[in-house]
Amino acid sequence: MDFDDTPDEAAWRAEVRSFLDRHPSAPEQPRAWQAILYDAGFVGVTWPVEAGGRGGTPMQQAIVDQETARHGLPPLINLIGIGMCGPTVIVHGSDSQKQRYLKRLLRADDLWCQLFSEPSAGSDLAALRTRAVRDGDGWRISGQKVWTTLAHLADFGILLTRTDPDVPKHRGLTMFVVDMKAPGVTVRPLRQMNGDAHFNEVFFDDVRIPDEERLGDVGDGWRVALTTLMSERLSLGGGGTSIGPKPEAVARHVAAHIGALPEDRQVLARQELGRGYVAALGARYTGYRQLSKLSRGELPGPEASAGKLSGTRSARDLTDLAVRVLGPDAATADAAWQDMQALLPGMAIAGGSDQVLRNIIGERVLGLPAEPRADKGVTFRESIR
Ligand SMILES: Cc1cc2nc3c(=O)[nH]c(=O)nc-3n(C[C@H](O)[C@H](O)[C@H](O)COP(=O)(O)OP(=O)(O)OC[C@H]3O[C@@H](n4cnc5c(N)ncnc54)[C@H](O)[C@@H]3O)c2cc1C
């Protein structure tokens, strides 16, 4: 990849920079910040124009992300909507769903969440049990989701359900758009170890969804969900953005404290810093490889899984190092490091756990034998007996 901007990219960067220079701080209301950026043309840059986007290139989006981070401005609130739900509606939604939802999602007029995981269907997503049963011109939904990021604020969600338990598990699923304010939807926040409550349990108690809110065909929900999961891995997996602390910030932090360590520990800290820094750069360049493919119009392959895996790992190693170099002072001195340390283990689970990503790389990239699957070819009902 050529790391210099092309003339077009340089012009775009200048446009983004000049806009952000005029907006040095974001309004307190995160929806308002997203609306400002959308109105300026900097949200949904790669989305098609008819979906409310700008029809731009992945590089243009990456430049917006880089410049927003460089200006110290906050990320968008509706990231799950933009990264996962919207792309799914674009591919599988009806014209009327696209009209109703997409532009409002980009402006954060509506916030969205992704209702996939359940208490016994996380990594094994196709084992989900939330039932959707035909009811006249609509459906009745009963069941429970868990770990639903932003559900407590969301207006809509994409909801994966089981419509037929009498076929193999991947074939009996159907996807819907659900109104999170509909009667029978209950959202209960879950508290994380850093004190925040970003995700939730969501209960569906005989919730009615009109058939026009179905996304894709009945029984075709797995294919629809794969669109979401592919977009998810792309939006988490790299593209030049890095998970967690920037290596330069950690290097500065460690360098500032390294002299205070006993001499033998200084050597060790330097070695660890070197190793962590190189690993973080490796993760970043993997992200750039993914960007290069996207800008050539190709779909990224295993880079997305590898990028998420290595990005999360190196962010954890660097944060641990920073906290260890501070020693007991870490408990009081620098809340940002403690916060990152509490947050990052979750990143190694969200959007595909490290172990599952390793399986994907093992099977699809290295060509190792596939895991034995006991429920292959049997109906879902038989598999849960
Ligand atoms: C911060 C965060 C945000 C999230 N946001 C959302 C959201 O918005 N919407 C949503 O639907 N979900 C969300 N999730 C849920 C997330 O997708 C699941 O937690 C994840 O898929 C893992 O599922 P699980 O928790 O059920 O663990 P399990 O699947 O029970 O896994 C437990 C352990 O076993 C390992 N394991 C399981 N199967 C295999 C296998 N085949 N090979 C090797 N190891 C295996 C796992 O890697 C893990 O270590 C979020 C999770 C987190 C942490």
Coordinates of C-alpha atoms and ligand atoms in Angstrom, one line a residue:
M1 CA 0.0 0.0 0.0
D2 CA 1.2 3.5 -0.8
F3 CA 0.9 5.4 2.5
D4 CA 0.8 8.9 0.9
D5 CA -2.6 10.3 0.0
T6 CA -3.5 10.5 -3.6
P7 CA -4.3 14.1 -4.8
D8 CA -8.0 13.3 -4.4
E9 CA -7.5 11.8 -0.9
A10 CA -5.4 14.8 0.1
A11 CA -8.2 17.2 -1.0
W12 CA -10.7 15.1 0.9
R13 CA -8.5 15.1 4.0
A14 CA -8.2 18.9 3.8
E15 CA -12.0 19.3 3.5
V16 CA -12.5 17.0 6.6
R17 CA -9.8 18.8 8.5
S18 CA -11.1 22.2 7.8
F19 CA -14.6 21.2 8.9
L20 CA -13.3 19.6 12.1
D21 CA -11.0 22.6 12.8
R22 CA -14.3 24.7 12.8
H23 CA -15.8 22.2 15.3
P24 CA -13.1 21.7 17.9
S25 CA -15.6 20.1 20.4
A26 CA -18.7 18.0 20.0
P27 CA -22.1 18.8 21.6
E28 CA -22.8 16.9 24.8
Q29 CA -25.7 15.1 23.1
P30 CA -24.1 12.3 21.0
R31 CA -27.1 12.2 18.6
A32 CA -26.6 15.9 17.9
W33 CA -22.9 15.3 17.1
Q34 CA -23.7 12.6 14.6
A35 CA -26.4 14.7 13.0
I36 CA -23.9 17.6 12.5
L37 CA -21.4 15.2 10.9
Y38 CA -24.0 13.6 8.7
D39 CA -25.3 17.0 7.5
A40 CA -21.7 17.9 6.6
G41 CA -21.4 14.6 4.5
F42 CA -19.1 12.7 6.8
V43 CA -21.3 9.9 8.0
G44 CA -22.1 6.8 5.8
V45 CA -19.4 8.0 3.4
T46 CA -19.3 4.6 1.6
W47 CA -23.0 4.0 1.7
P48 CA -24.9 4.3 -1.7
V49 CA -26.4 7.7 -2.4
E50 CA -29.9 6.2 -2.6
A51 CA -29.4 4.9 1.0
G52 CA -28.6 8.4 2.2
G53 CA -24.9 7.9 2.0
R54 CA -22.2 9.6 -0.1
G55 CA -21.2 6.8 -2.5
G56 CA -17.6 7.4 -1.5
T57 CA -14.6 5.1 -1.1
P58 CA -13.4 3.2 2.0
M59 CA -10.3 5.4 2.0
Q60 CA -12.5 8.5 2.3
Q61 CA -14.2 6.9 5.3
A62 CA -10.9 5.9 6.8
I63 CA -9.7 9.5 6.4
V64 CA -12.8 10.8 8.3
D65 CA -12.1 8.3 11.1
Q66 CA -8.4 9.2 11.2
E67 CA -9.1 12.9 11.3
T68 CA -11.9 12.6 13.9
A69 CA -9.5 10.6 16.2
R70 CA -6.6 13.1 15.5
H71 CA -8.9 16.0 16.6
G72 CA -9.7 14.1 19.8
L73 CA -13.4 14.1 18.9
P74 CA -15.8 11.3 20.1
P75 CA -16.8 8.4 17.9
L76 CA -20.4 8.2 16.6
I77 CA -23.1 6.9 18.8
N78 CA -24.9 4.8 16.2
L79 CA -21.9 2.7 15.3
I80 CA -23.8 -0.6 15.5
G81 CA -26.5 0.8 13.2
I82 CA -24.0 2.1 10.7
G83 CA -21.6 -0.8 10.9
M84 CA -24.0 -3.7 11.1
C85 CA -27.8 -3.0 10.9
G86 CA -27.8 -0.5 8.1
P87 CA -25.7 -2.6 5.7
T88 CA -28.1 -5.5 6.4
V89 CA -31.1 -3.4 5.5
I90 CA -29.3 -2.1 2.4
V91 CA -28.8 -5.7 1.1
H92 CA -31.9 -7.5 2.3
G93 CA -34.5 -4.8 3.1
S94 CA -37.5 -3.8 1.0
D95 CA -37.7 -0.4 -0.7
S96 CA -40.1 0.8 1.9
Q97 CA -37.8 -0.3 4.8
K98 CA -34.8 1.4 3.1
Q99 CA -36.9 4.6 2.8
R100 CA -38.1 4.5 6.3
Y101 CA -34.9 3.7 8.1
L102 CA -31.6 4.4 6.5
K103 CA -31.3 8.1 6.4
R104 CA -32.7 8.5 9.9
L105 CA -30.1 5.9 11.1
L106 CA -27.2 7.8 9.6
R107 CA -28.4 11.1 11.2
A108 CA -28.9 9.3 14.6
D109 CA -32.5 10.3 14.5
D110 CA -33.0 6.6 15.3
L111 CA -30.5 4.5 17.2
W112 CA -30.2 0.8 16.4
C113 CA -29.1 -2.4 18.1
Q114 CA -28.2 -5.9 17.0
L115 CA -30.3 -8.6 18.8
F116 CA -28.4 -11.9 18.0
S117 CA -26.8 -13.4 21.2
E118 CA -28.8 -15.4 23.6
P119 CA -27.9 -17.1 26.9
S120 CA -27.2 -20.4 25.1
A121 CA -26.4 -19.0 21.6
G122 CA -23.4 -16.8 21.5
S123 CA -20.5 -18.4 19.5
D124 CA -23.0 -21.0 18.3
L125 CA -25.4 -18.3 17.1
A126 CA -27.5 -20.7 15.0
A127 CA -28.6 -22.5 18.2
L128 CA -30.8 -19.5 19.2
R129 CA -34.2 -20.2 20.6
T130 CA -36.2 -16.9 20.4
R131 CA -39.3 -18.0 18.6
A132 CA -41.3 -16.2 15.9
V133 CA -44.7 -17.7 15.2
R134 CA -47.1 -16.6 12.4
D135 CA -50.0 -14.5 13.6
G136 CA -52.3 -13.4 10.7
D137 CA -50.4 -10.7 8.7
G138 CA -47.6 -10.7 11.3
W139 CA -45.6 -12.6 13.8
R140 CA -45.5 -13.1 17.6
I141 CA -42.0 -13.1 19.2
S142 CA -41.1 -14.7 22.5
G143 CA -37.6 -15.3 24.0
Q144 CA -34.6 -13.6 25.4
K145 CA -31.5 -11.9 24.0
V146 CA -28.4 -10.9 26.0
W147 CA -25.3 -8.6 25.7
T148 CA -27.3 -6.3 23.4
T149 CA -25.2 -3.1 23.1
L150 CA -27.2 0.1 23.2
A151 CA -30.6 -1.7 23.6
H152 CA -31.4 0.7 26.4
L153 CA -31.2 3.7 24.0
A154 CA -32.2 2.0 20.7
D155 CA -35.3 2.8 18.7
F156 CA -35.0 -0.2 16.4
G157 CA -33.1 -3.5 16.3
I158 CA -32.4 -6.3 13.9
L159 CA -33.7 -9.5 15.5
L160 CA -32.7 -13.0 14.5
T161 CA -35.4 -15.6 15.4
R162 CA -36.3 -19.2 14.9
T163 CA -39.3 -19.8 12.8
D164 CA -38.9 -23.5 12.2
P165 CA -37.4 -25.9 14.7
D166 CA -38.0 -28.9 12.4
V167 CA -35.2 -28.3 10.0
P168 CA -31.4 -28.2 10.6
K169 CA -30.6 -25.2 12.8
H170 CA -29.2 -22.9 10.1
R171 CA -32.2 -23.3 7.9
G172 CA -35.1 -22.4 10.3
L173 CA -34.1 -18.8 11.1
T174 CA -35.8 -15.5 10.0
M175 CA -34.7 -11.9 10.6
F176 CA -36.9 -8.9 11.5
V177 CA -36.6 -5.3 12.2
V178 CA -38.1 -4.8 15.7
D179 CA -39.5 -1.6 17.2
M180 CA -37.7 -1.5 20.6
K181 CA -40.6 0.5 22.1
A182 CA -43.2 -2.1 21.1
P183 CA -45.4 -3.6 23.8
G184 CA -43.8 -6.7 25.3
V185 CA -40.2 -5.6 24.8
T186 CA -38.3 -5.2 28.2
V187 CA -34.7 -4.0 28.4
R188 CA -32.6 -4.6 31.5
P189 CA -29.1 -3.0 31.6
L190 CA -26.1 -5.2 32.6
R191 CA -23.4 -3.5 34.7
Q192 CA -19.8 -4.0 33.4
M193 CA -16.7 -4.2 35.6
N194 CA -15.6 -0.7 34.7
G195 CA -19.0 0.6 36.1
D196 CA -20.6 1.4 32.7
A197 CA -23.8 -0.3 31.5
H198 CA -23.5 -0.4 27.7
F199 CA -25.2 -3.6 27.1
N200 CA -28.4 -5.3 28.2
E201 CA -30.7 -8.3 28.5
V202 CA -33.7 -7.9 26.2
F203 CA -36.9 -9.9 26.8
F204 CA -39.6 -10.5 24.2
D205 CA -42.9 -11.3 25.6
D206 CA -45.4 -12.1 22.9
V207 CA -44.2 -9.0 20.9
R208 CA -46.1 -8.4 17.6
I209 CA -44.1 -7.7 14.4
P210 CA -45.9 -7.0 11.1
D211 CA -44.7 -9.2 8.3
E212 CA -43.5 -6.1 6.3
E213 CA -40.8 -5.8 9.0
R214 CA -39.3 -9.1 7.9
L215 CA -35.7 -8.7 6.5
G216 CA -35.3 -11.3 3.7
D217 CA -37.3 -14.5 3.2
V218 CA -38.8 -16.7 5.8
G219 CA -36.1 -19.4 6.7
D220 CA -33.4 -17.4 5.1
G221 CA -32.3 -15.6 8.3
W222 CA -28.8 -17.3 8.4
R223 CA -27.9 -15.8 5.1
V224 CA -29.2 -12.4 6.2
A225 CA -27.2 -12.7 9.5
L226 CA -24.0 -13.5 7.6
T227 CA -24.3 -10.1 5.9
T228 CA -24.5 -8.6 9.4
L229 CA -21.6 -10.6 10.7
M230 CA -19.4 -9.9 7.7
S231 CA -20.0 -6.2 8.2
E232 CA -19.4 -6.5 11.9
R233 CA -16.0 -8.1 11.4
L234 CA -15.1 -5.5 8.9
S235 CA -16.1 -2.7 11.2
L236 CA -14.2 -4.2 14.1
G237 CA -11.4 -5.8 12.3
G238 CA -9.2 -3.0 11.2
G239 CA -9.4 -0.8 8.2
G240 CA -6.7 1.3 9.7
T241 CA -8.5 1.9 13.0
S242 CA -7.0 0.4 16.0
I243 CA -8.7 -1.1 19.1
G244 CA -7.8 0.4 22.4
P245 CA -4.8 2.7 23.2
K246 CA -2.6 4.0 20.4
P247 CA 0.9 2.5 20.6
E248 CA 2.4 6.0 20.6
A249 CA 0.4 7.0 23.6
V250 CA 1.5 3.9 25.6
A251 CA 5.1 4.5 24.5
R252 CA 5.0 8.1 25.8
H253 CA 3.3 6.9 29.0
V254 CA 5.9 4.2 29.7
A255 CA 8.8 6.4 28.7
A256 CA 7.7 9.0 31.2
H257 CA 7.6 6.4 34.1
I258 CA 10.4 4.1 33.1
G259 CA 13.2 6.0 34.8
A260 CA 11.5 5.6 38.2
L261 CA 11.7 1.8 38.0
P262 CA 14.5 -0.2 39.5
E263 CA 17.2 -0.7 36.9
D264 CA 16.6 -4.4 36.3
R265 CA 12.9 -3.8 35.7
Q266 CA 13.7 -0.9 33.3
V267 CA 15.4 -3.4 30.9
L268 CA 12.4 -5.7 31.0
A269 CA 9.9 -2.8 30.5
R270 CA 11.9 -1.6 27.5
Q271 CA 11.8 -5.1 26.0
E272 CA 8.1 -5.5 26.6
L273 CA 7.5 -2.1 25.2
G274 CA 9.4 -2.9 22.0
R275 CA 7.5 -6.2 21.6
G276 CA 4.1 -4.6 22.2
Y277 CA 4.8 -1.7 19.9
V278 CA 5.8 -4.0 17.0
A279 CA 2.7 -6.2 17.6
A280 CA 0.5 -3.1 17.5
L281 CA 2.1 -1.8 14.3
G282 CA 1.6 -5.3 12.8
A283 CA -2.1 -5.1 13.7
R284 CA -2.4 -1.7 12.1
Y285 CA -0.7 -2.7 8.9
T286 CA -3.0 -5.7 8.7
G287 CA -5.8 -3.2 8.8
Y288 CA -4.1 -1.2 6.0
R289 CA -3.9 -4.4 3.9
Q290 CA -7.7 -4.7 4.4
L291 CA -8.2 -1.1 3.3
S292 CA -6.0 -1.7 0.2
K293 CA -8.2 -4.6 -0.8
L294 CA -11.3 -2.5 -0.2
S295 CA -10.0 0.4 -2.3
R296 CA -9.3 -2.0 -5.2
G297 CA -13.0 -3.1 -5.0
E298 CA -12.1 -6.5 -3.5
L299 CA -13.7 -8.1 -0.4
P300 CA -11.3 -8.5 2.4
G301 CA -10.6 -12.1 3.4
P302 CA -9.2 -13.4 6.6
E303 CA -7.5 -10.0 7.3
A304 CA -10.7 -8.9 9.1
S305 CA -10.6 -11.8 11.6
A306 CA -6.8 -11.6 11.9
G307 CA -7.0 -7.8 12.4
K308 CA -9.6 -8.1 15.2
L309 CA -7.6 -10.9 16.9
S310 CA -4.2 -9.2 16.8
G311 CA -5.6 -5.7 17.4
T312 CA -7.3 -6.8 20.6
R313 CA -4.3 -8.8 21.8
S314 CA -1.8 -6.0 21.3
A315 CA -4.1 -3.4 22.9
R316 CA -4.4 -5.7 26.0
D317 CA -0.7 -6.3 26.2
L318 CA 0.2 -2.6 25.9
T319 CA -2.4 -1.6 28.5
D320 CA -1.3 -4.2 30.9
L321 CA 2.3 -3.0 30.4
A322 CA 1.3 0.6 31.1
V323 CA -0.5 -0.3 34.3
R324 CA 2.3 -2.5 35.5
V325 CA 4.9 0.2 34.9
L326 CA 2.9 2.4 37.1
G327 CA 2.9 -0.3 39.8
P328 CA 0.6 0.3 42.8
D329 CA 0.1 3.9 41.6
A330 CA -2.1 2.4 38.8
A331 CA -4.8 2.1 41.4
T332 CA -5.1 5.8 41.8
A333 CA -2.9 7.7 39.3
D334 CA -4.3 7.3 35.9
A335 CA -7.9 6.3 35.5
A336 CA -7.7 5.9 31.7
W337 CA -5.4 2.9 31.9
Q338 CA -7.6 1.1 34.5
D339 CA -10.6 1.8 32.4
M340 CA -9.0 0.4 29.3
Q341 CA -7.8 -2.7 31.3
A342 CA -11.4 -3.3 32.4
L343 CA -12.9 -2.8 29.0
L344 CA -10.5 -4.7 26.7
P345 CA -11.3 -8.3 27.9
G346 CA -14.8 -7.7 26.5
M347 CA -13.4 -6.7 23.2
A348 CA -11.8 -10.2 23.0
I349 CA -15.3 -11.6 23.1
A350 CA -17.5 -9.1 21.3
G351 CA -18.0 -9.7 17.6
G352 CA -16.5 -13.2 17.6
S353 CA -14.3 -14.4 20.5
D354 CA -10.6 -14.9 20.1
Q355 CA -11.0 -18.7 20.2
V356 CA -13.7 -18.7 17.5
L357 CA -11.7 -16.3 15.3
R358 CA -8.7 -18.7 15.6
N359 CA -11.0 -21.5 14.5
I360 CA -12.0 -19.5 11.4
I361 CA -8.4 -18.8 10.6
G362 CA -7.4 -22.4 11.2
E363 CA -10.2 -23.8 9.0
R364 CA -10.6 -21.3 6.2
V365 CA -7.0 -19.9 5.9
L366 CA -4.7 -22.7 7.0
G367 CA -7.0 -25.4 5.7
L368 CA -6.9 -27.4 8.9
P369 CA -9.6 -30.1 9.5
A370 CA -13.0 -28.6 10.5
E371 CA -14.3 -29.0 14.1
P372 CA -16.5 -32.1 14.5
R373 CA -20.2 -30.8 14.5
A374 CA -22.5 -33.2 16.4
D375 CA -25.7 -31.4 15.3
K376 CA -24.9 -31.5 11.5
G377 CA -27.8 -32.7 9.4
V378 CA -30.2 -33.1 12.4
T379 CA -33.2 -30.8 13.0
F380 CA -32.9 -28.1 15.6
R381 CA -35.6 -29.8 17.7
E382 CA -33.5 -33.1 17.7
S383 CA -30.3 -31.3 18.5
I384 CA -31.6 -29.8 21.8
R385 CA -33.0 -33.0 23.1
Ligands
LIG1 C1 -18.7 -5.8 24.8 C2 -19.7 -6.8 24.1 C3 -20.7 -6.3 23.3 C4 -21.6 -7.2 22.7 N1 -22.6 -6.6 22.0 C5 -23.5 -7.5 21.4 C6 -24.6 -6.9 20.6 O1 -24.7 -5.7 20.5 N2 -25.5 -7.8 20.1 C7 -25.4 -9.2 20.2 O2 -26.2 -9.9 19.7 N3 -24.3 -9.7 21.0 C8 -23.4 -8.9 21.6 N4 -22.4 -9.4 22.3 C9 -22.3 -10.9 22.6 C10 -21.2 -11.6 21.9 O3 -21.4 -11.6 20.5 C11 -21.1 -13.0 22.5 O4 -20.7 -12.7 23.9 C12 -20.1 -13.8 21.8 O5 -20.6 -14.2 20.6 C13 -19.6 -15.1 22.6 O6 -20.8 -15.8 23.0 P1 -21.0 -16.2 24.5 O7 -20.9 -15.0 25.4 O8 -22.4 -16.9 24.6 O9 -19.9 -17.3 24.9 P2 -19.9 -18.8 24.5 O10 -20.2 -18.9 23.1 O11 -20.6 -19.6 25.5 O12 -18.3 -19.1 24.6 C14 -17.7 -19.3 25.9 C15 -16.2 -19.6 25.7 O13 -16.1 -20.8 24.9 C16 -15.4 -20.5 23.7 N5 -15.9 -21.3 22.6 C17 -17.2 -21.4 22.2 N6 -17.4 -22.2 21.1 C18 -16.1 -22.5 20.7 C19 -15.6 -23.2 19.6 N7 -16.4 -23.7 18.7 N8 -14.2 -23.3 19.5 C20 -13.4 -22.7 20.4 N9 -13.9 -22.1 21.5 C21 -15.2 -21.9 21.6 C22 -15.6 -19.1 23.4 O14 -14.6 -18.5 22.6 C23 -15.5 -18.5 24.9 O15 -14.2 -18.4 25.3 C24 -21.5 -8.6 22.9 C25 -20.4 -9.1 23.8 C26 -19.6 -8.2 24.4 C27 -18.5 -8.8 25.3

